[in-house]
Amino acid sequence: MKYIYEFGDFRMDPAEQLLLRHGRPVVLTPKVFEALLILVQSDGRLIEKDSFIRQLWPEVFVEEVTLAQNISQLRKALGDGKNGTSIIQTVHKRGYRFTPAVRKIVCDTSRLSDIANEEQAGVVLAENQSAAADHPPAGLSHSQAALTARETPPIPQVLDIPESSRQRGFHILGTIVCVVIIVFVAGWILRARNHRSEHVSRTSARMQMVPILSLPGRVSDPALSPNAEEIAFTWDGENAVRGDVYVHLIGGEKPLRLTHTESGFTCCASWSPNGHQIAFGRCDDSGGAVFVVPALGGAERRVTSVACIYGNAGWPIWTADGKSLVIADHCAPEGAIGIVLFSLATGEKQCLSHPETGDRGDRSPVLSPDGNTIAFIRMHSRTVNEICTIPLKGGTTRVVTPDGGSFWALMWSSDGKRIIFRSPRQGINRIWKVSLDGGPVTAEHVYPEVGSQSHDGRRLAYIQSPGTWPTEAVRVTLSRTGERVLGVQALFASGSTSSALQPSPDDRELVFESDLAQDAGWTMEIWKSRSDGSDPLQLTNFHGHAGTPRWSPDGKSIAFDYRPGLRSHIYVMDSMGRNPHMVSSDRFEQQAPSWSRDGKSIYFTANNTGDWQVWRQDLASGEETQITHQGGYSAFESNDGKKLYYSRLEGGGIWTVPVNGGAEEQITDALHHGYWGHFSVVDSGIYFLDADAEPGPTIMFYDFHKRRTTPVLTLKENPLPWTASLAASRNGLTLYFVQYKLTSSIALAENFQ
């Protein structure tokens, strides 16, 4: 018997892992599809979180946050919450409930199974004869591709399921639905058989997905050793925030820790061709550098300084001869970051790519399987990127994805003919592919994720379910400014990412950036809520990236940054989200606005001069004045309107300068790299985050009068970097911050060929 489920606009075929909306496939990852099936089969009952996790991951330990990530992806795919509808209900602190009425239809598919078996045998025979194979369309499994429409589909039998089908009229409807689905699938598959594919052998029944490690915290950059028996990666579970490099023997018990980072961020492990050494990058307040460490443990060695992009230093990749590293670094002191070939013997750097001045630069280089071509991501802005290639020996940069978009990770196919990448294109964050010979970007169905491949292409190590970091917003009340904590309250937490909380002048409301709308793709909108997190209200609907909202002194307006195209600019709207309009010039990129105390000017950071500096714009005249000259990013005016307190993007503390310009003076060096937005100016001092404090990241208070810094609260989880995620009420009695908690899993896909 074959079961088909129908709810709302959707039809679900578990046997074929197929979900249709209005007859069109909805693309889901296998784990998200399993989550949907559990919900659909629950008959509307509450599914406790523990039970849900046991069903989804019966042999792997995961935490609730991983479940929340999968539910978040499912909600986005189903359009949950749009038009006021709720498909998956969250029961606070307990679990989830599937709310739509579900019809269960049973089809007699015995003859269909016979056809499947015959065709599967044909596929195997074709593989043995090295014949051309067929590639199924998006959303279809390869068992479906084995079917043909040469037989008349069986007439389905509809069962009366009391929990789901209470109306006899559903019997006839179910029969029709089942016939239509089978005919639709058969017809689609017949059409698919006319198209060539070179991946059928890769997705045969021989391929296996094997869980390797599940660790609390953030795991990133898995890299298979040359013999494909070990995996190097970075992990922050034993070194909160910073992370270190580890090596794990596949099948072994415990990974070996190779580094002990004291400050900053560690990234990008890469094996030498002989497997004896591992290169990696590290960013801190002093800048970025690439290091080499023995794969069996030992002292690390610094080999060169490099630029940092969001905590990633260089993305080093060894060349096949082991004599050089491909890195991302400045090609000129004031130029953008390009792809560079670095000689380990001489220290010489040869610039291969030359991005335009004003771009964020090039990052994430990956060498082709033959070692002759580099693929990389060119960042025009944080959300507008391109995938490019360039020969290792130098030459012309070629754009592979001229339509642009956001690209988060990439790798080569094992034959070197395609680039596989993760991107939130066309409404869903998933894996895509593009041919080097040209043609459109299409969905990828062979590789389960972007990761690290073995040289023979038979193994792939990857992170399961990568994506946004689910966050928790927290409110803290204090007895007095900078003193004893009275209470800590979690405001809201979900599988979504919310950050940049800012209280209104009267501390009754919050404004923040979030993807709570579950919109298509990677989008952030401006929201507001009560100060306890209740009654959230979406203020913007740009379907883009809006962030860093700040209240005007009178509480009537909100300034924020928004990226309508290539660059971000400063916008202002009223407190209900009406009349959003750009107030800054559109020549360069501007971010992180804040108001002067009299409400007549807005401060922001801009890269007009080639690096980030703080500027002030008079709202009446539009005149813009540069305030800092040694670097500046997020800034707040003092209560008397005479000084400006600001941070720098690269880290290095909190600084002050007169509002009309002058000497720039450092107040503290404890606001570190990656946390430019984790400080807030109040009447009597400054709250800020010291990410390097012991025993963990700690909120500190600097007293203006005493000129002394004291600890206030140590975070239980990790602070969210690269956001403005620490704020305080003007009187300093209430704090707001954002933290995140992850569980990461490394998996291994085997037997691709």
PDB file of C-alpha atoms in Angstrom, residues 510-700:
ATOM      1  CA  LEU A 510      12.021  47.470  21.671  1.00  0.00           C
ATOM      2  CA  VAL A 511      13.030  47.764  18.049  1.00  0.00           C
ATOM      3  CA  PHE A 512      15.173  45.055  16.444  1.00  0.00           C
ATOM      4  CA  GLU A 513      16.128  43.296  13.207  1.00  0.00           C
ATOM      5  CA  SER A 514      14.857  39.769  12.568  1.00  0.00           C
ATOM      6  CA  ASP A 515      13.940  37.120  10.011  1.00  0.00           C
ATOM      7  CA  LEU A 516      10.814  36.259  12.028  1.00  0.00           C
ATOM      8  CA  ALA A 517       8.719  36.931   8.914  1.00  0.00           C
ATOM      9  CA  GLN A 518      10.011  33.602   7.521  1.00  0.00           C
ATOM     10  CA  ASP A 519      10.265  35.339   4.155  1.00  0.00           C
ATOM     11  CA  ALA A 520      11.767  33.740   1.084  1.00  0.00           C
ATOM     12  CA  GLY A 521      15.545  33.674   1.117  1.00  0.00           C
ATOM     13  CA  TRP A 522      17.858  35.449   3.536  1.00  0.00           C
ATOM     14  CA  THR A 523      15.963  38.583   4.529  1.00  0.00           C
ATOM     15  CA  MET A 524      16.007  40.733   7.656  1.00  0.00           C
ATOM     16  CA  GLU A 525      13.261  43.219   8.474  1.00  0.00           C
ATOM     17  CA  ILE A 526      12.754  45.802  11.221  1.00  0.00           C
ATOM     18  CA  TRP A 527      10.365  44.787  14.020  1.00  0.00           C
ATOM     19  CA  LYS A 528       9.249  46.233  17.321  1.00  0.00           C
ATOM     20  CA  SER A 529       7.659  44.779  20.451  1.00  0.00           C
ATOM     21  CA  ARG A 530       6.906  45.628  24.043  1.00  0.00           C
ATOM     22  CA  SER A 531       9.957  45.710  26.287  1.00  0.00           C
ATOM     23  CA  ASP A 532       9.122  42.202  27.537  1.00  0.00           C
ATOM     24  CA  GLY A 533       9.172  40.858  23.959  1.00  0.00           C
ATOM     25  CA  SER A 534       5.398  40.508  23.645  1.00  0.00           C
ATOM     26  CA  ASP A 535       3.223  41.745  20.762  1.00  0.00           C
ATOM     27  CA  PRO A 536       5.886  41.709  18.014  1.00  0.00           C
ATOM     28  CA  LEU A 537       5.001  43.912  15.038  1.00  0.00           C
ATOM     29  CA  GLN A 538       6.784  43.920  11.675  1.00  0.00           C
ATOM     30  CA  LEU A 539       7.556  47.508  10.614  1.00  0.00           C
ATOM     31  CA  THR A 540       9.275  47.034   7.241  1.00  0.00           C
ATOM     32  CA  ASN A 541       8.456  44.748   4.359  1.00  0.00           C
ATOM     33  CA  PHE A 542      11.361  45.285   1.972  1.00  0.00           C
ATOM     34  CA  HIS A 543      12.028  41.574   1.319  1.00  0.00           C
ATOM     35  CA  GLY A 544      15.677  42.536   1.673  1.00  0.00           C
ATOM     36  CA  HIS A 545      18.197  43.247   4.410  1.00  0.00           C
ATOM     37  CA  ALA A 546      17.314  46.017   6.880  1.00  0.00           C
ATOM     38  CA  GLY A 547      19.083  46.341  10.217  1.00  0.00           C
ATOM     39  CA  THR A 548      20.647  48.281  13.100  1.00  0.00           C
ATOM     40  CA  PRO A 549      17.474  50.223  14.041  1.00  0.00           C
ATOM     41  CA  ARG A 550      17.828  53.167  16.466  1.00  0.00           C
ATOM     42  CA  TRP A 551      15.153  55.339  18.126  1.00  0.00           C
ATOM     43  CA  SER A 552      15.152  59.118  17.834  1.00  0.00           C
ATOM     44  CA  PRO A 553      15.400  60.950  21.197  1.00  0.00           C
ATOM     45  CA  ASP A 554      11.653  61.765  21.164  1.00  0.00           C
ATOM     46  CA  GLY A 555      10.692  58.170  20.286  1.00  0.00           C
ATOM     47  CA  LYS A 556       8.746  59.256  17.201  1.00  0.00           C
ATOM     48  CA  SER A 557      11.177  58.069  14.509  1.00  0.00           C
ATOM     49  CA  ILE A 558      13.491  55.132  13.816  1.00  0.00           C
ATOM     50  CA  ALA A 559      16.702  55.268  11.786  1.00  0.00           C
ATOM     51  CA  PHE A 560      18.086  52.078  10.243  1.00  0.00           C
ATOM     52  CA  ASP A 561      20.278  50.842   7.413  1.00  0.00           C
ATOM     53  CA  TYR A 562      18.837  49.089   4.382  1.00  0.00           C
ATOM     54  CA  ARG A 563      20.399  47.660   1.251  1.00  0.00           C
ATOM     55  CA  PRO A 564      18.099  48.334  -1.747  1.00  0.00           C
ATOM     56  CA  GLY A 565      20.771  47.273  -4.217  1.00  0.00           C
ATOM     57  CA  LEU A 566      24.518  46.973  -4.267  1.00  0.00           C
ATOM     58  CA  ARG A 567      25.143  49.141  -1.176  1.00  0.00           C
ATOM     59  CA  SER A 568      23.396  49.925   2.088  1.00  0.00           C
ATOM     60  CA  HIS A 569      22.159  53.412   3.023  1.00  0.00           C
ATOM     61  CA  ILE A 570      20.558  55.168   5.987  1.00  0.00           C
ATOM     62  CA  TYR A 571      16.758  55.361   6.151  1.00  0.00           C
ATOM     63  CA  VAL A 572      14.299  56.976   8.559  1.00  0.00           C
ATOM     64  CA  MET A 573      10.638  56.061   9.218  1.00  0.00           C
ATOM     65  CA  ASP A 574       8.117  56.872  11.915  1.00  0.00           C
ATOM     66  CA  SER A 575       7.701  54.582  14.923  1.00  0.00           C
ATOM     67  CA  MET A 576       4.867  52.664  13.209  1.00  0.00           C
ATOM     68  CA  GLY A 577       6.915  51.899  10.098  1.00  0.00           C
ATOM     69  CA  ARG A 578       5.313  54.553   7.895  1.00  0.00           C
ATOM     70  CA  ASN A 579       7.053  56.703   5.276  1.00  0.00           C
ATOM     71  CA  PRO A 580      10.480  54.999   5.137  1.00  0.00           C
ATOM     72  CA  HIS A 581      12.843  57.209   3.134  1.00  0.00           C
ATOM     73  CA  MET A 582      16.582  57.420   2.493  1.00  0.00           C
ATOM     74  CA  VAL A 583      18.359  60.327   4.175  1.00  0.00           C
ATOM     75  CA  SER A 584      22.023  59.629   3.335  1.00  0.00           C
ATOM     76  CA  SER A 585      23.783  60.130   0.014  1.00  0.00           C
ATOM     77  CA  ASP A 586      23.833  57.167  -2.345  1.00  0.00           C
ATOM     78  CA  ARG A 587      27.450  57.368  -3.520  1.00  0.00           C
ATOM     79  CA  PHE A 588      29.011  55.032  -0.958  1.00  0.00           C
ATOM     80  CA  GLU A 589      27.961  52.446   1.590  1.00  0.00           C
ATOM     81  CA  GLN A 590      26.573  53.660   4.938  1.00  0.00           C
ATOM     82  CA  GLN A 591      25.591  51.594   7.985  1.00  0.00           C
ATOM     83  CA  ALA A 592      24.922  51.612  11.749  1.00  0.00           C
ATOM     84  CA  PRO A 593      23.031  54.907  12.304  1.00  0.00           C
ATOM     85  CA  SER A 594      22.508  56.670  15.644  1.00  0.00           C
ATOM     86  CA  TRP A 595      20.898  59.992  16.596  1.00  0.00           C
ATOM     87  CA  SER A 596      22.405  63.115  18.103  1.00  0.00           C
ATOM     88  CA  ARG A 597      20.903  63.982  21.481  1.00  0.00           C
ATOM     89  CA  ASP A 598      18.953  66.912  19.986  1.00  0.00           C
ATOM     90  CA  GLY A 599      17.553  64.728  17.186  1.00  0.00           C
ATOM     91  CA  LYS A 600      18.809  67.086  14.471  1.00  0.00           C
ATOM     92  CA  SER A 601      21.631  64.897  13.138  1.00  0.00           C
ATOM     93  CA  ILE A 602      22.394  61.246  12.452  1.00  0.00           C
ATOM     94  CA  TYR A 603      25.787  59.582  12.860  1.00  0.00           C
ATOM     95  CA  PHE A 604      26.704  56.614  10.674  1.00  0.00           C
ATOM     96  CA  THR A 605      29.715  54.757   9.327  1.00  0.00           C
ATOM     97  CA  ALA A 606      30.703  55.011   5.651  1.00  0.00           C
ATOM     98  CA  ASN A 607      33.550  53.810   3.456  1.00  0.00           C
ATOM     99  CA  ASN A 608      33.887  57.036   1.433  1.00  0.00           C
ATOM    100  CA  THR A 609      37.632  57.187   2.090  1.00  0.00           C
ATOM    101  CA  GLY A 610      38.325  53.507   1.385  1.00  0.00           C
ATOM    102  CA  ASP A 611      37.958  52.393   5.005  1.00  0.00           C
ATOM    103  CA  TRP A 612      35.164  52.736   7.555  1.00  0.00           C
ATOM    104  CA  GLN A 613      34.897  56.122   9.302  1.00  0.00           C
ATOM    105  CA  VAL A 614      32.154  57.800  11.359  1.00  0.00           C
ATOM    106  CA  TRP A 615      30.272  60.650   9.668  1.00  0.00           C
ATOM    107  CA  ARG A 616      27.528  63.022  10.811  1.00  0.00           C
ATOM    108  CA  GLN A 617      24.683  64.267   8.627  1.00  0.00           C
ATOM    109  CA  ASP A 618      22.646  67.370   9.415  1.00  0.00           C
ATOM    110  CA  LEU A 619      19.050  66.345   8.631  1.00  0.00           C
ATOM    111  CA  ALA A 620      17.939  69.878   7.741  1.00  0.00           C
ATOM    112  CA  SER A 621      20.686  70.724   5.249  1.00  0.00           C
ATOM    113  CA  GLY A 622      21.871  67.235   4.269  1.00  0.00           C
ATOM    114  CA  GLU A 623      25.477  68.268   4.912  1.00  0.00           C
ATOM    115  CA  GLU A 624      27.777  65.354   5.803  1.00  0.00           C
ATOM    116  CA  THR A 625      30.884  65.806   7.978  1.00  0.00           C
ATOM    117  CA  GLN A 626      33.618  63.242   8.655  1.00  0.00           C
ATOM    118  CA  ILE A 627      34.232  62.841  12.407  1.00  0.00           C
ATOM    119  CA  THR A 628      36.848  60.067  12.763  1.00  0.00           C
ATOM    120  CA  HIS A 629      40.031  59.606  10.731  1.00  0.00           C
ATOM    121  CA  GLN A 630      41.677  56.524  12.282  1.00  0.00           C
ATOM    122  CA  GLY A 631      38.758  54.158  11.781  1.00  0.00           C
ATOM    123  CA  GLY A 632      35.266  54.168  13.264  1.00  0.00           C
ATOM    124  CA  TYR A 633      32.098  52.084  12.971  1.00  0.00           C
ATOM    125  CA  SER A 634      29.298  52.191  15.565  1.00  0.00           C
ATOM    126  CA  ALA A 635      28.968  55.525  17.422  1.00  0.00           C
ATOM    127  CA  PHE A 636      26.843  57.145  20.166  1.00  0.00           C
ATOM    128  CA  GLU A 637      26.797  60.753  21.317  1.00  0.00           C
ATOM    129  CA  SER A 638      27.292  61.596  25.005  1.00  0.00           C
ATOM    130  CA  ASN A 639      24.292  62.897  26.925  1.00  0.00           C
ATOM    131  CA  ASP A 640      25.684  66.437  26.972  1.00  0.00           C
ATOM    132  CA  GLY A 641      26.185  66.301  23.201  1.00  0.00           C
ATOM    133  CA  LYS A 642      29.895  67.156  23.416  1.00  0.00           C
ATOM    134  CA  LYS A 643      31.609  63.796  22.830  1.00  0.00           C
ATOM    135  CA  LEU A 644      31.199  60.824  20.563  1.00  0.00           C
ATOM    136  CA  TYR A 645      31.945  57.285  21.759  1.00  0.00           C
ATOM    137  CA  TYR A 646      32.627  54.757  19.009  1.00  0.00           C
ATOM    138  CA  SER A 647      34.051  51.367  18.105  1.00  0.00           C
ATOM    139  CA  ARG A 648      36.108  50.161  15.159  1.00  0.00           C
ATOM    140  CA  LEU A 649      35.129  47.348  12.817  1.00  0.00           C
ATOM    141  CA  GLU A 650      38.426  45.525  13.319  1.00  0.00           C
ATOM    142  CA  GLY A 651      38.154  45.728  17.125  1.00  0.00           C
ATOM    143  CA  GLY A 652      40.599  47.346  19.487  1.00  0.00           C
ATOM    144  CA  GLY A 653      38.352  48.869  22.134  1.00  0.00           C
ATOM    145  CA  ILE A 654      36.076  51.884  22.573  1.00  0.00           C
ATOM    146  CA  TRP A 655      37.244  55.359  21.603  1.00  0.00           C
ATOM    147  CA  THR A 656      36.075  58.933  22.114  1.00  0.00           C
ATOM    148  CA  VAL A 657      36.420  62.133  20.077  1.00  0.00           C
ATOM    149  CA  PRO A 658      34.830  65.616  20.326  1.00  0.00           C
ATOM    150  CA  VAL A 659      31.685  65.791  18.157  1.00  0.00           C
ATOM    151  CA  ASN A 660      33.275  68.548  16.070  1.00  0.00           C
ATOM    152  CA  GLY A 661      36.465  66.538  15.545  1.00  0.00           C
ATOM    153  CA  GLY A 662      39.781  66.450  17.359  1.00  0.00           C
ATOM    154  CA  ALA A 663      42.083  64.010  19.137  1.00  0.00           C
ATOM    155  CA  GLU A 664      40.860  60.400  19.227  1.00  0.00           C
ATOM    156  CA  GLU A 665      41.337  58.778  22.647  1.00  0.00           C
ATOM    157  CA  GLN A 666      40.946  55.122  23.645  1.00  0.00           C
ATOM    158  CA  ILE A 667      38.810  54.433  26.749  1.00  0.00           C
ATOM    159  CA  THR A 668      39.171  50.638  26.905  1.00  0.00           C
ATOM    160  CA  ASP A 669      40.785  47.961  24.750  1.00  0.00           C
ATOM    161  CA  ALA A 670      38.338  45.258  25.850  1.00  0.00           C
ATOM    162  CA  LEU A 671      35.789  45.553  23.028  1.00  0.00           C
ATOM    163  CA  HIS A 672      37.298  42.937  20.756  1.00  0.00           C
ATOM    164  CA  HIS A 673      37.293  41.907  17.123  1.00  0.00           C
ATOM    165  CA  GLY A 674      33.829  40.882  15.921  1.00  0.00           C
ATOM    166  CA  TYR A 675      31.875  42.767  18.605  1.00  0.00           C
ATOM    167  CA  TRP A 676      31.782  46.337  17.276  1.00  0.00           C
ATOM    168  CA  GLY A 677      28.087  46.649  18.210  1.00  0.00           C
ATOM    169  CA  HIS A 678      28.243  45.279  21.757  1.00  0.00           C
ATOM    170  CA  PHE A 679      28.341  48.542  23.713  1.00  0.00           C
ATOM    171  CA  SER A 680      25.828  51.137  24.909  1.00  0.00           C
ATOM    172  CA  VAL A 681      26.297  54.667  26.300  1.00  0.00           C
ATOM    173  CA  VAL A 682      24.141  55.652  29.304  1.00  0.00           C
ATOM    174  CA  ASP A 683      24.058  58.695  31.588  1.00  0.00           C
ATOM    175  CA  SER A 684      26.915  57.644  33.876  1.00  0.00           C
ATOM    176  CA  GLY A 685      29.026  55.283  31.784  1.00  0.00           C
ATOM    177  CA  ILE A 686      29.298  52.647  29.082  1.00  0.00           C
ATOM    178  CA  TYR A 687      28.202  49.012  29.083  1.00  0.00           C
ATOM    179  CA  PHE A 688      30.289  46.798  26.797  1.00  0.00           C
ATOM    180  CA  LEU A 689      31.088  43.149  26.160  1.00  0.00           C
ATOM    181  CA  ASP A 690      34.520  41.679  26.883  1.00  0.00           C
ATOM    182  CA  ALA A 691      34.475  38.506  24.773  1.00  0.00           C
ATOM    183  CA  ASP A 692      37.908  37.441  26.089  1.00  0.00           C
ATOM    184  CA  ALA A 693      37.012  37.653  29.787  1.00  0.00           C
ATOM    185  CA  GLU A 694      37.303  34.632  32.057  1.00  0.00           C
ATOM    186  CA  PRO A 695      35.419  32.407  32.705  1.00  0.00           C
ATOM    187  CA  GLY A 696      33.466  33.538  29.634  1.00  0.00           C
ATOM    188  CA  PRO A 697      32.175  36.545  27.657  1.00  0.00           C
ATOM    189  CA  THR A 698      31.165  39.171  30.232  1.00  0.00           C
ATOM    190  CA  ILE A 699      29.186  42.410  30.147  1.00  0.00           C
ATOM    191  CA  MET A 700      31.305  45.131  31.781  1.00  0.00           C
TER     192      MET A 700
END
